[in-house]
Coordinates of C-alpha atoms in Angstrom, one line a residue:
Chain A
M1 CA 46.8 40.7 -18.8
K2 CA 43.0 39.8 -18.5
K3 CA 40.7 41.1 -21.2
L4 CA 36.8 41.8 -20.2
R5 CA 33.7 43.0 -21.6
I6 CA 31.4 45.6 -19.7
T7 CA 28.3 46.8 -20.8
V8 CA 27.3 50.3 -19.4
D9 CA 23.6 51.8 -20.5
N10 CA 23.1 48.9 -22.9
K11 CA 26.8 49.9 -24.2
T12 CA 29.1 47.1 -24.6
Y13 CA 32.7 48.1 -23.9
E14 CA 35.7 45.9 -24.4
V15 CA 38.5 46.3 -21.8
E16 CA 41.8 45.2 -21.2
V17 CA 43.1 45.0 -17.5
E18 CA 46.5 44.0 -16.3
V19 CA 46.6 42.6 -12.5
I20 CA 49.4 44.4 -11.1
S21 CA 49.3 42.4 -7.5
Q22 CA 47.1 40.3 -5.7
E23 CA 45.8 40.3 -2.2
E24 CA 47.5 37.2 -0.5
G25 CA 45.2 34.3 0.0
Q26 CA 43.0 35.5 -2.8
S27 CA 44.8 34.0 -5.9
A28 CA 43.1 33.6 -9.1
P29 CA 40.1 30.7 -8.8
R30 CA 41.7 27.6 -9.8
P31 CA 39.2 25.2 -11.5
A32 CA 38.0 22.4 -9.5
P33 CA 40.0 19.1 -9.0
R34 CA 38.2 17.1 -12.0
R35 CA 36.2 14.4 -10.6
A36 CA 37.7 11.4 -11.2
A37 CA 36.2 9.5 -14.4
S38 CA 33.1 7.4 -12.9
V39 CA 30.3 5.6 -14.7
S40 CA 28.8 5.4 -11.4
A41 CA 26.2 8.0 -10.2
P42 CA 26.6 10.6 -8.2
A43 CA 26.4 9.4 -4.6
A44 CA 22.8 10.4 -3.0
P45 CA 23.3 13.2 -0.3
A46 CA 24.2 11.8 3.3
A47 CA 21.9 13.1 6.1
P48 CA 19.5 16.4 5.5
A49 CA 22.4 19.0 4.5
S50 CA 20.6 21.1 6.8
S51 CA 21.8 22.1 10.3
A52 CA 19.7 19.7 12.0
A53 CA 21.2 18.1 14.7
P54 CA 20.5 14.1 14.1
A55 CA 17.1 13.0 16.1
A56 CA 17.9 12.3 19.4
A57 CA 16.2 9.6 21.7
G58 CA 12.8 11.7 22.6
D59 CA 13.2 14.1 19.6
V60 CA 9.9 14.8 17.6
V61 CA 10.6 14.6 14.3
S62 CA 9.6 16.5 11.2
P63 CA 7.4 13.9 9.5
L64 CA 7.9 16.0 6.0
S65 CA 9.6 18.7 4.4
A66 CA 7.7 22.2 5.7
V67 CA 7.7 25.9 7.0
V68 CA 6.6 25.5 10.7
V69 CA 3.2 27.9 11.3
S70 CA 3.3 27.6 14.9
V71 CA 4.2 26.2 17.4
D72 CA 1.2 25.3 19.9
V73 CA 3.4 24.2 23.2
Q74 CA 5.8 25.8 26.0
P75 CA 8.9 24.5 27.0
G76 CA 8.2 22.3 30.5
Q77 CA 4.5 22.2 29.6
A78 CA 3.2 18.7 29.9
V79 CA 1.3 17.2 27.4
N80 CA -1.1 14.3 26.4
E81 CA -0.5 11.1 23.8
G82 CA -1.9 12.9 20.5
D83 CA -1.9 16.4 21.6
K84 CA -1.2 18.9 18.8
L85 CA 2.6 20.0 19.2
I86 CA 3.3 21.7 16.1
T87 CA 1.7 23.5 13.1
L88 CA 3.4 22.5 9.6
E89 CA 2.4 23.8 6.0
A90 CA 3.5 22.1 3.2
M91 CA 1.8 21.3 -0.5
K92 CA -0.7 24.1 0.5
M93 CA -2.1 21.8 3.6
N94 CA -1.2 22.2 7.3
T95 CA 0.1 18.9 8.9
F96 CA 0.1 18.7 12.8
V97 CA 2.4 17.1 14.7
N98 CA 1.0 15.3 17.4
A99 CA 2.7 13.9 20.7
P100 CA 3.4 10.5 20.0
A101 CA 3.4 9.6 24.0
A102 CA 2.4 11.5 26.8
G103 CA 5.5 13.4 28.3
T104 CA 6.8 16.7 29.1
V105 CA 8.2 19.4 26.9
T106 CA 12.1 19.8 27.4
A107 CA 13.0 21.5 24.5
I108 CA 11.6 23.5 21.3
H109 CA 14.1 23.2 18.4
V110 CA 12.4 25.4 15.8
S111 CA 10.3 28.8 15.6
A112 CA 7.2 29.9 13.2
G113 CA 8.7 30.7 10.0
N114 CA 11.5 28.0 9.8
A115 CA 11.8 25.6 7.2
V116 CA 12.4 22.1 8.4
E117 CA 13.5 18.9 6.7
E118 CA 11.8 15.3 6.6
G119 CA 13.5 13.6 10.0
Q120 CA 14.8 17.1 11.4
P121 CA 14.3 16.9 15.3
L122 CA 11.2 19.8 16.1
L123 CA 11.1 19.3 19.7
A124 CA 12.2 17.2 22.5
L125 CA 9.7 15.1 24.8
E126 CA 10.9 13.5 27.8
Chain B
M1 CA -21.8 -59.6 4.0
A2 CA -19.7 -56.6 5.1
I3 CA -16.5 -55.3 4.8
A4 CA -13.9 -57.2 6.5
P5 CA -13.2 -55.6 9.9
E6 CA -9.3 -55.6 9.4
L7 CA -9.4 -53.3 6.4
L8 CA -11.2 -51.0 8.5
E9 CA -9.0 -51.3 11.7
E10 CA -6.1 -51.0 9.0
L11 CA -8.0 -47.6 7.8
N12 CA -8.4 -46.1 11.3
K13 CA -4.5 -46.7 12.3
R14 CA -3.6 -44.9 9.5
R15 CA -6.2 -42.3 10.1
A16 CA -4.8 -41.6 14.0
A17 CA -1.3 -42.1 12.8
A18 CA -1.8 -39.3 10.5
E19 CA -3.7 -37.2 13.0
A20 CA -1.4 -37.6 15.4
A21 CA 1.1 -35.5 13.4
G22 CA 4.2 -34.7 14.9
G23 CA 3.7 -36.1 18.1
K24 CA 2.2 -35.2 21.0
A25 CA 4.8 -33.7 22.6
K26 CA 5.5 -31.3 19.6
I27 CA 1.5 -30.6 20.0
E28 CA 1.6 -29.4 23.3
K29 CA 4.4 -27.3 22.7
R30 CA 2.4 -25.4 19.7
H31 CA -0.5 -25.4 22.5
A32 CA 1.7 -23.8 25.2
N33 CA 2.7 -21.2 22.6
G34 CA -0.4 -20.3 21.6
L35 CA -0.4 -21.6 18.3
M36 CA -3.1 -24.2 16.8
T37 CA -1.7 -27.1 14.9
A38 CA -1.8 -27.1 11.3
R39 CA -4.8 -29.3 10.9
E40 CA -6.7 -26.9 13.5
R41 CA -5.9 -23.8 11.4
L42 CA -7.9 -25.9 8.3
E43 CA -10.6 -27.1 10.6
A44 CA -10.9 -23.4 12.4
F45 CA -11.1 -22.1 9.1
F46 CA -13.6 -23.7 7.3
E47 CA -17.2 -24.1 8.3
K48 CA -17.8 -27.7 10.6
G49 CA -17.5 -30.9 8.7
T50 CA -17.0 -29.6 5.3
F51 CA -13.1 -30.0 5.4
Q52 CA -12.2 -32.6 2.5
E53 CA -8.4 -33.5 2.4
F54 CA -6.1 -34.3 -0.3
G55 CA -3.6 -37.0 0.6
K56 CA -3.7 -37.6 3.6
Y57 CA -1.8 -40.7 3.7
A58 CA 1.4 -39.1 1.3
Q59 CA 4.4 -39.7 2.7
H60 CA 8.0 -38.3 1.4
S61 CA 10.1 -40.3 -1.2
C62 CA 13.5 -39.7 0.1
H63 CA 16.0 -42.1 0.6
N64 CA 19.0 -40.1 1.4
F65 CA 20.8 -39.6 4.7
G66 CA 18.7 -42.4 6.7
M67 CA 15.5 -40.5 5.5
E68 CA 14.2 -43.8 4.3
T69 CA 13.1 -45.2 7.9
K70 CA 11.6 -42.1 8.8
S71 CA 7.7 -41.3 8.8
M72 CA 6.5 -38.0 7.7
P73 CA 2.7 -37.8 7.6
Y74 CA 1.3 -36.5 4.9
D75 CA 4.6 -35.1 3.9
G76 CA 4.1 -32.6 6.6
V77 CA 1.5 -30.3 4.3
V78 CA -2.1 -30.8 5.3
C79 CA -4.6 -30.1 1.8
G80 CA -7.9 -29.8 1.0
V81 CA -10.9 -28.0 0.4
G82 CA -14.0 -26.6 2.2
Y83 CA -16.7 -23.9 3.0
V84 CA -16.0 -20.4 3.8
E85 CA -19.3 -18.5 4.4
G86 CA -21.0 -20.8 2.0
R87 CA -18.3 -21.1 -1.1
P88 CA -15.7 -23.4 -1.5
V89 CA -12.0 -22.9 -0.8
A90 CA -9.1 -24.5 -1.7
A91 CA -6.4 -24.3 1.1
Y92 CA -3.0 -26.0 2.6
S93 CA -1.7 -25.9 5.9
Q94 CA 2.2 -26.9 6.2
D95 CA 2.8 -28.2 9.9
F96 CA 6.1 -27.6 12.0
T97 CA 5.6 -30.4 13.8
V98 CA 6.4 -32.6 10.8
G99 CA 10.1 -32.4 9.7
G100 CA 9.9 -28.2 10.4
G101 CA 6.9 -28.1 7.9
A102 CA 10.4 -28.7 5.4
L103 CA 9.3 -28.5 1.5
G104 CA 10.1 -31.7 -0.1
R105 CA 9.5 -33.5 -3.3
I106 CA 5.7 -35.1 -2.7
H107 CA 4.9 -31.8 -0.1
A108 CA 5.2 -29.5 -3.3
K109 CA 3.4 -32.0 -5.3
K110 CA 0.5 -31.7 -2.8
I111 CA 0.4 -28.1 -2.9
V112 CA 0.9 -28.4 -6.9
D113 CA -2.1 -30.7 -7.3
L114 CA -4.3 -28.5 -4.8
M115 CA -3.4 -25.1 -6.7
D116 CA -4.3 -27.1 -10.1
Y117 CA -7.9 -28.5 -8.6
A118 CA -8.4 -24.9 -7.6
H119 CA -7.7 -23.4 -10.8
E120 CA -10.1 -25.7 -12.3
M121 CA -12.8 -25.4 -9.9
G122 CA -12.1 -21.5 -10.2
V123 CA -12.1 -21.4 -6.2
P124 CA -9.3 -19.3 -4.4
V125 CA -6.5 -20.8 -2.4
V126 CA -5.3 -19.9 1.0
A127 CA -1.9 -21.0 2.0
I128 CA -1.2 -21.4 5.9
N129 CA 2.7 -20.9 5.6
D130 CA 4.6 -22.5 8.5
S131 CA 7.8 -24.0 7.5
G132 CA 11.6 -24.2 8.2
G133 CA 12.2 -23.9 4.4
A134 CA 13.8 -26.3 1.8
R135 CA 13.8 -30.3 3.1
I136 CA 17.8 -30.2 2.5
Q137 CA 17.7 -34.0 2.3
E138 CA 15.8 -34.1 -1.0
G139 CA 18.5 -31.8 -2.8
V140 CA 17.5 -30.2 -5.7
D141 CA 14.2 -32.2 -5.5
S142 CA 13.6 -29.4 -3.0
L143 CA 14.4 -26.6 -5.2
S144 CA 12.6 -27.9 -7.6
G145 CA 9.6 -28.2 -5.6
Y146 CA 9.4 -24.5 -4.8
G147 CA 10.0 -23.6 -8.3
Q148 CA 6.6 -25.7 -9.6
V149 CA 4.9 -24.2 -6.6
F150 CA 5.8 -20.4 -7.5
F151 CA 5.1 -21.4 -11.0
K152 CA 1.5 -22.3 -10.2
N153 CA 1.4 -19.5 -8.2
V154 CA 1.6 -17.4 -11.0
F155 CA -0.2 -19.6 -13.3
L156 CA -3.2 -18.7 -11.1
S157 CA -2.7 -14.7 -10.8
G158 CA -5.4 -13.0 -11.9
V159 CA -7.4 -16.3 -12.2
V160 CA -8.2 -17.3 -8.5
P161 CA -7.8 -15.1 -5.2
Q162 CA -4.3 -16.4 -3.6
V163 CA -4.0 -15.4 0.0
A164 CA -1.2 -16.2 1.9
I165 CA -1.2 -16.3 5.7
I166 CA 2.7 -16.5 7.2
A167 CA 1.6 -18.3 10.5
G168 CA 5.5 -19.0 11.3
Q169 CA 8.8 -19.5 9.7
C170 CA 8.8 -18.7 5.9
A171 CA 12.5 -17.9 5.0
G172 CA 14.7 -17.4 2.1
G173 CA 13.1 -18.7 -1.5
A174 CA 9.9 -20.0 0.6
A175 CA 9.3 -16.4 0.8
Y176 CA 8.6 -15.7 -2.8
S177 CA 5.6 -17.9 -3.1
P178 CA 3.7 -15.9 -0.6
A179 CA 5.1 -12.8 -2.4
L180 CA 3.5 -14.0 -5.7
T181 CA 0.1 -14.2 -4.5
D182 CA -2.5 -11.6 -4.2
F183 CA -2.5 -11.1 -0.6
L184 CA -0.1 -11.2 2.5
I185 CA -1.0 -11.7 6.3
M186 CA 1.3 -11.9 8.9
T187 CA 0.9 -13.2 12.7
R188 CA 2.0 -10.5 15.0
G189 CA 5.2 -12.1 17.1
A190 CA 5.0 -15.8 15.6
S191 CA 6.1 -14.9 12.3
N192 CA 9.6 -14.0 10.6
M193 CA 9.6 -13.2 6.8
F194 CA 13.0 -12.6 5.2
I195 CA 15.5 -14.0 2.3
C196 CA 18.6 -13.3 4.2
G197 CA 18.5 -13.8 8.1
P198 CA 20.7 -11.8 10.1
G199 CA 23.6 -14.3 10.2
V200 CA 24.2 -14.6 6.5
I201 CA 23.6 -11.0 6.1
K202 CA 26.6 -10.6 8.7
A203 CA 29.0 -13.5 7.0
A204 CA 28.2 -11.7 3.5
T205 CA 28.5 -8.1 4.4
G206 CA 29.7 -7.5 7.9
E207 CA 26.4 -5.7 8.6
S208 CA 24.6 -5.9 11.7
A209 CA 21.0 -6.5 11.2
T210 CA 18.1 -7.8 13.6
L211 CA 14.9 -9.7 12.8
E212 CA 13.4 -7.0 14.6
Q213 CA 14.6 -4.6 12.0
F214 CA 13.3 -6.2 9.1
A215 CA 11.4 -9.7 9.5
T216 CA 8.4 -9.1 11.5
A217 CA 5.0 -8.4 10.6
E218 CA 5.5 -5.0 11.9
A219 CA 8.4 -4.3 9.7
H220 CA 7.0 -5.7 6.7
A221 CA 3.5 -4.1 7.5
S222 CA 5.2 -0.4 8.0
V223 CA 8.7 -0.3 6.2
S224 CA 8.6 -2.8 3.3
G225 CA 5.1 -2.9 2.4
N226 CA 5.5 -6.7 1.7
I227 CA 2.5 -7.5 3.8
H228 CA -1.1 -6.3 3.9
L229 CA -2.9 -6.9 7.0
I230 CA -1.5 -8.1 10.4
A231 CA -3.1 -11.0 12.4
E232 CA -2.9 -10.9 16.4
D233 CA -3.1 -14.8 16.5
D234 CA -3.7 -18.1 14.2
Q235 CA -7.9 -17.3 14.8
H236 CA -7.7 -13.8 13.8
A237 CA -5.5 -14.9 10.7
L238 CA -8.3 -16.7 9.8
E239 CA -11.2 -14.6 10.8
L240 CA -9.3 -11.8 8.4
T241 CA -8.6 -13.9 5.4
T242 CA -12.9 -15.0 5.5
K243 CA -13.5 -10.9 5.6
L244 CA -11.1 -10.5 3.0
L245 CA -12.8 -13.5 0.8
S246 CA -16.3 -12.0 1.5
Y247 CA -15.6 -9.2 -0.8
L248 CA -14.0 -11.5 -3.6
P249 CA -15.8 -13.4 -6.0
S250 CA -14.2 -17.3 -6.2
N251 CA -12.6 -16.3 -9.6
N252 CA -12.2 -13.9 -12.3
L253 CA -15.0 -14.4 -14.1
G254 CA -17.5 -13.9 -11.1
D255 CA -18.9 -10.5 -9.9
P256 CA -17.8 -9.9 -6.4
P257 CA -20.6 -11.2 -3.6
H258 CA -22.8 -8.1 -4.2
D259 CA -25.4 -7.8 -2.1
P260 CA -27.5 -4.8 -3.2
T261 CA -30.0 -3.3 -0.7
P262 CA -33.6 -3.8 -2.9
E263 CA -34.6 0.0 -2.1
I264 CA -31.5 2.6 -2.8
D265 CA -31.8 5.0 0.0
L266 CA -31.2 8.3 -1.4
S267 CA -31.5 10.4 1.9
D268 CA -29.3 12.9 3.1
V269 CA -25.8 12.3 5.3
P270 CA -25.8 15.5 6.9
A271 CA -22.8 14.6 8.8
F272 CA -20.6 15.5 5.3
N273 CA -21.2 18.9 5.5
E274 CA -20.0 18.9 9.1
L275 CA -16.9 17.4 8.1
V276 CA -15.5 19.7 5.7
P277 CA -13.3 22.5 7.4
A278 CA -13.7 26.1 6.3
D279 CA -10.2 26.5 5.7
P280 CA -8.7 24.8 3.0
K281 CA -5.3 24.3 4.6
A282 CA -7.0 22.5 7.6
P283 CA -6.3 18.7 7.4
M284 CA -9.7 16.5 7.2
D285 CA -9.1 12.9 8.1
V286 CA -10.5 11.2 4.8
H287 CA -11.5 7.8 7.2
E288 CA -14.6 10.3 8.4
V289 CA -15.3 10.6 4.7
I290 CA -15.5 6.8 4.1
D291 CA -17.0 5.7 7.5
N292 CA -19.9 8.0 6.2
L293 CA -20.1 6.8 2.7
V294 CA -19.9 2.9 3.2
D295 CA -22.1 0.9 4.6
D296 CA -22.4 0.1 8.6
A297 CA -19.1 2.4 8.7
D298 CA -17.5 -1.4 7.9
F299 CA -14.3 -0.4 5.9
F300 CA -11.7 -3.2 5.7
E301 CA -8.5 -1.2 5.1
I302 CA -5.8 -3.1 3.3
M303 CA -2.2 -1.9 4.3
P304 CA -2.8 0.2 6.6
D305 CA 0.1 1.0 8.2
F306 CA 2.5 1.7 5.1
A307 CA 2.1 5.0 2.7
K308 CA -0.5 6.3 5.1
N309 CA -0.8 9.3 2.8
I310 CA -3.0 6.9 0.3
V311 CA -5.6 4.8 2.3
V312 CA -7.2 1.9 0.5
G313 CA -9.4 -0.9 1.1
Y314 CA -12.9 -2.5 0.8
A315 CA -16.1 -2.0 1.6
R316 CA -19.8 -2.3 0.7
I317 CA -22.2 0.6 -0.5
Q318 CA -25.8 -0.4 -0.3
G319 CA -25.0 -3.9 -0.9
I320 CA -22.7 -3.1 -3.7
V321 CA -18.3 -4.2 -3.3
V322 CA -15.9 -1.5 -3.8
G323 CA -12.7 -0.9 -3.8
I324 CA -11.9 2.6 -2.2
I325 CA -8.9 4.4 -2.9
A326 CA -8.2 7.6 -1.1
N327 CA -5.7 10.6 -0.3
Q328 CA -5.5 11.0 3.0
P329 CA -4.4 15.1 4.1
T330 CA -3.4 14.4 7.7
V331 CA -0.3 12.5 6.3
K332 CA 2.3 14.2 4.0
A333 CA -0.3 16.2 3.2
G334 CA -2.3 13.5 1.2
T335 CA 0.7 13.8 -1.5
L336 CA 1.3 11.2 -3.9
D337 CA 4.9 9.8 -3.4
I338 CA 6.8 6.6 -4.6
D339 CA 5.3 4.3 -1.6
S340 CA 1.7 5.5 -2.2
S341 CA 1.7 5.1 -5.3
D342 CA 3.4 1.6 -5.3
K343 CA 0.2 0.9 -2.9
G344 CA -2.7 2.7 -5.0
A345 CA -2.2 1.5 -8.0
R346 CA -1.0 -2.7 -6.7
F347 CA -4.7 -2.2 -4.9
I348 CA -6.2 -0.7 -8.2
R349 CA -5.2 -3.8 -10.4
T350 CA -6.2 -6.3 -7.5
C351 CA -9.8 -4.7 -8.0
N352 CA -10.1 -4.8 -11.6
I353 CA -8.7 -8.4 -11.7
Y354 CA -12.1 -9.5 -9.6
N355 CA -14.4 -7.1 -11.6
I356 CA -14.5 -4.5 -8.0
P357 CA -15.5 -1.3 -9.1
L358 CA -13.4 1.6 -8.0
V359 CA -14.4 4.8 -5.7
T360 CA -11.8 7.6 -5.6
L361 CA -12.0 10.0 -3.4
V362 CA -9.6 12.6 -4.0
D363 CA -7.8 15.5 -2.0
V364 CA -4.4 15.7 -3.6
P365 CA -1.9 18.5 -3.6
G366 CA 0.1 17.0 -6.1
F367 CA 3.4 14.4 -6.0
M368 CA 5.5 14.7 -3.4
P369 CA 8.2 17.5 -4.4
G370 CA 11.8 16.4 -3.3
L371 CA 15.4 15.1 -3.9
A372 CA 14.7 11.7 -2.6
Q373 CA 12.0 11.1 -4.7
E374 CA 13.1 12.3 -8.0
R375 CA 16.0 10.1 -7.6
G376 CA 13.9 7.1 -6.2
G377 CA 12.5 7.4 -9.5
I378 CA 8.8 8.8 -8.6
I379 CA 8.0 9.3 -12.4
R380 CA 8.3 5.6 -13.0
H381 CA 6.2 4.6 -9.4
G382 CA 3.9 7.7 -10.3
A383 CA 3.0 6.5 -13.5
K384 CA 1.6 3.0 -11.7
M385 CA -1.2 5.0 -10.7
L386 CA -1.9 6.4 -14.2
F387 CA -1.3 3.1 -16.1
S388 CA -3.6 1.2 -13.5
Y389 CA -6.7 3.3 -13.5
A390 CA -6.6 4.1 -17.4
S391 CA -6.3 0.1 -17.9
A392 CA -9.0 -0.9 -15.6
T393 CA -11.8 -1.8 -17.1
V394 CA -14.0 -2.0 -14.1
P395 CA -16.7 1.0 -12.9
K396 CA -14.6 3.8 -12.1
I397 CA -16.5 6.3 -9.8
T398 CA -14.0 9.5 -8.8
L399 CA -15.3 12.1 -6.0
I400 CA -13.0 15.1 -5.5
L401 CA -13.4 16.0 -2.1
R402 CA -11.2 19.3 -1.8
K403 CA -7.9 19.4 -4.0
A404 CA -7.0 18.2 -7.3
Y405 CA -4.0 19.6 -8.5
G406 CA -1.7 19.0 -11.6
G407 CA -0.5 15.3 -12.8
A408 CA -1.7 14.0 -9.1
Y409 CA -5.4 15.1 -10.2
L410 CA -4.9 12.6 -13.5
A411 CA -3.3 10.4 -11.3
M412 CA -6.5 9.7 -9.5
C413 CA -8.7 9.1 -12.0
S414 CA -9.8 12.1 -13.7
A415 CA -12.5 11.7 -16.4
D416 CA -9.2 11.7 -19.0
M417 CA -8.2 8.7 -17.3
G418 CA -11.1 7.0 -17.9
A419 CA -13.5 8.0 -14.8
D420 CA -17.1 6.5 -15.7
M421 CA -18.5 9.4 -13.5
V422 CA -17.0 12.4 -11.6
F423 CA -18.4 14.3 -8.7
A424 CA -17.2 17.3 -7.1
W425 CA -17.7 18.9 -3.9
P426 CA -18.3 22.7 -3.9
T427 CA -14.6 22.8 -2.1
A428 CA -13.0 21.0 -5.0
E429 CA -9.9 22.8 -6.1
I430 CA -9.1 21.2 -9.7
A431 CA -6.3 23.3 -11.4
V432 CA -3.0 22.6 -13.0
M433 CA -0.8 23.9 -10.1
G434 CA -1.4 25.5 -6.7
A435 CA -2.2 29.8 -6.9
E436 CA 1.3 30.4 -5.6
G437 CA 3.2 28.8 -8.1
A438 CA 0.7 29.8 -10.6
V439 CA 0.9 33.1 -10.5
G440 CA 4.7 33.4 -10.1
V441 CA 4.8 32.2 -13.5
L442 CA 1.7 33.9 -15.0
Y443 CA 2.6 37.2 -13.7
R444 CA 6.4 37.8 -12.7
K445 CA 6.0 40.7 -14.6
E446 CA 3.7 42.2 -13.2
I447 CA 4.1 42.0 -9.7
K448 CA 7.8 42.9 -10.2
E449 CA 6.7 46.4 -11.8
A450 CA 3.9 46.8 -9.6
D451 CA 4.0 49.4 -6.4
D452 CA 3.4 47.4 -3.7
P453 CA 4.5 43.7 -5.4
K454 CA 3.6 41.8 -2.3
A455 CA -0.2 43.4 -2.4
K456 CA -0.4 42.9 -6.2
E457 CA 0.9 39.1 -5.8
A458 CA -1.5 38.6 -3.0
E459 CA -4.1 40.4 -5.4
L460 CA -3.7 38.3 -7.9
R461 CA -3.8 34.9 -6.1
S462 CA -6.9 35.7 -4.8
E463 CA -8.1 36.2 -8.0
Y464 CA -6.4 33.0 -9.4
R465 CA -8.1 31.1 -6.4
K466 CA -11.4 32.2 -7.1
K467 CA -11.2 31.6 -11.0
F468 CA -9.3 28.3 -10.8
A469 CA -9.3 26.6 -7.5
S470 CA -12.9 25.8 -7.4
P471 CA -14.8 23.2 -9.4
Y472 CA -16.6 25.2 -11.8
Q473 CA -13.6 25.5 -14.7
A474 CA -13.7 21.9 -14.7
A475 CA -17.5 22.1 -14.9
E476 CA -17.8 24.4 -17.5
N477 CA -15.3 22.1 -19.8
A478 CA -17.6 19.5 -19.1
M479 CA -14.8 17.5 -17.5
I480 CA -16.9 16.4 -14.6
T481 CA -20.5 14.8 -14.4
D482 CA -21.7 17.0 -11.3
V483 CA -21.3 19.4 -8.5
I484 CA -23.0 17.9 -5.2
E485 CA -23.3 19.0 -1.6
P486 CA -21.2 16.8 0.2
K487 CA -24.4 15.5 2.4
Q488 CA -25.5 14.6 -1.3
T489 CA -22.4 12.3 -1.2
R490 CA -23.9 8.5 -0.1
A491 CA -27.0 9.2 -2.5
V492 CA -25.2 10.0 -5.2
I493 CA -22.4 7.3 -5.2
S494 CA -24.7 4.7 -4.5
L495 CA -26.8 5.8 -7.6
A496 CA -23.6 5.7 -9.5
L497 CA -22.7 2.4 -8.9
R498 CA -25.5 0.9 -9.8
N499 CA -25.6 2.7 -12.9
T500 CA -22.2 1.6 -14.0
V501 CA -22.3 -2.1 -12.6
S502 CA -23.2 -3.1 -15.9
K503 CA -20.2 -1.8 -17.7
R504 CA -18.3 -3.5 -20.8
D505 CA -15.2 -1.9 -21.6
T506 CA -13.1 -4.0 -24.3
R507 CA -9.6 -3.1 -25.1
P508 CA -7.5 -4.4 -28.1
P509 CA -6.4 -7.8 -27.7
K510 CA -2.7 -7.9 -26.4
K511 CA -0.5 -10.1 -24.2
H512 CA -0.5 -7.7 -21.8
G513 CA 0.5 -4.0 -21.6
N514 CA 3.7 -2.8 -19.8
I515 CA 2.7 -0.8 -16.5
P516 CA 6.4 0.7 -15.6
L517 CA 7.6 -1.5 -12.7

């Protein structure tokens, strides 16, 4: 038997509910296992928890957490060192990601509007 | 009557023996590797003929492990004083050809004596480090020697400028003497600095690490932030030191070598107007602002490769020596974070010690948000900026170029933090927070209840921007000295420096403030 409080149109009702059966696999939520008592600080998060794959050689990564404003190159495009590749925005300011060296854009991992984290690969340059 | 010839012979013999250093073979090997000897370094540093050597005939005092039969000319460290651009400077240079430049008791005594001399005469100390470390044969005498040098480094800190050049090996405890000085310069390719080398790291923790990852000039300049400048070779290291000293007084009681122009040039610099992007979101390279502000675009940047979101360095403005602290919007949006706060605060305090006026160029959107920053102690590190500015008693001139938001505005030397004069360009945005955040907080309900919440939000943001993202709210509250056209910048800052250079600021007596370290 479970006791619930329900509010409808600012009126509060207390009701009792009996659970007759539960679908398999949906057992009542168990409390999370208690953490081992510890005085140490919680561990620092490992790599950014995004879907981002770790940067590979040739990847150009984001210098800070930001939103992609525009991707300023096409796959296959040849670029010179210092050319603008991607425009990011964070902290009321645009940040240009420029080519660290001359090369060809082989893949683009993000598109305008994506949120990216510091160190996340934006595109690959070969 | 004349001096007995054998006495002169004896002197000449001893001189020659000392100048032979560790022997011809070792010296030739250095030259082949493009390295100067310890003595050549000092002779190149000082004006010709001005070097007076201290303790040329000193020898080690060790009687262990067969050392009593070995000669160590000047005990492996050349010490003395000489002139650099017309001013006396004390310097010592460790000689790697003499017992690996290792530090023993007499070696340390010579360094400490030289530092005592520098203290009493009020002259800078330049330390050229090139040493294998402690002279093991001397046991705790060697360890004690390091302790005495460290103590003297601290004793002199804030009294006379101390510059350390790392021109070779600098390992283990030896690295802490340079670390206690004002400025560290490393020569590229020729030097390493570390506490525990790859072998020790591997043995102690199993971790694999290479010297390139943590001990080179490049690693220290860009990653650890332990050094201030990279030199390409020995000669360049000495030139950088000379240039650095040209901005510093000989000691803390003197003014820096100002060379004020007889007349102040008050003409406009139209390039400033051209520099400012119309779009407030477009990054502006603050180096261009600095180059237009300082004499001959000659800006001596300190720590150029570390925490590039803040730019610090020395220059002259119509002859007045200044320390410039500027946000760099092209890197990390110009935010203040842990590293840039440390870099900025250290520089401000160095300027304050040596009576160098501070010119602060503000374009800061805020402190860098993020878990790593919060967990890394951005509160403690950012507080160093506040502490350094508020405790600095030198003239403080602030120019707000564009963004000046929230706590970061205060941390870039607002009037409240003790700026003597604050100027703003019409593009300045002085506000407690940005429009996006502020409107969300102030008008949550209005936006939610509007027929078109998005349009309402945009309208309110634009209204907020107009009202608060400008210099005029701060100006109306008498928080800034003046709003100026960018092209007037050089004239206005030049005048402000002349007007404040006589500043006297007395604080209550205390041992020292408690800067959050």
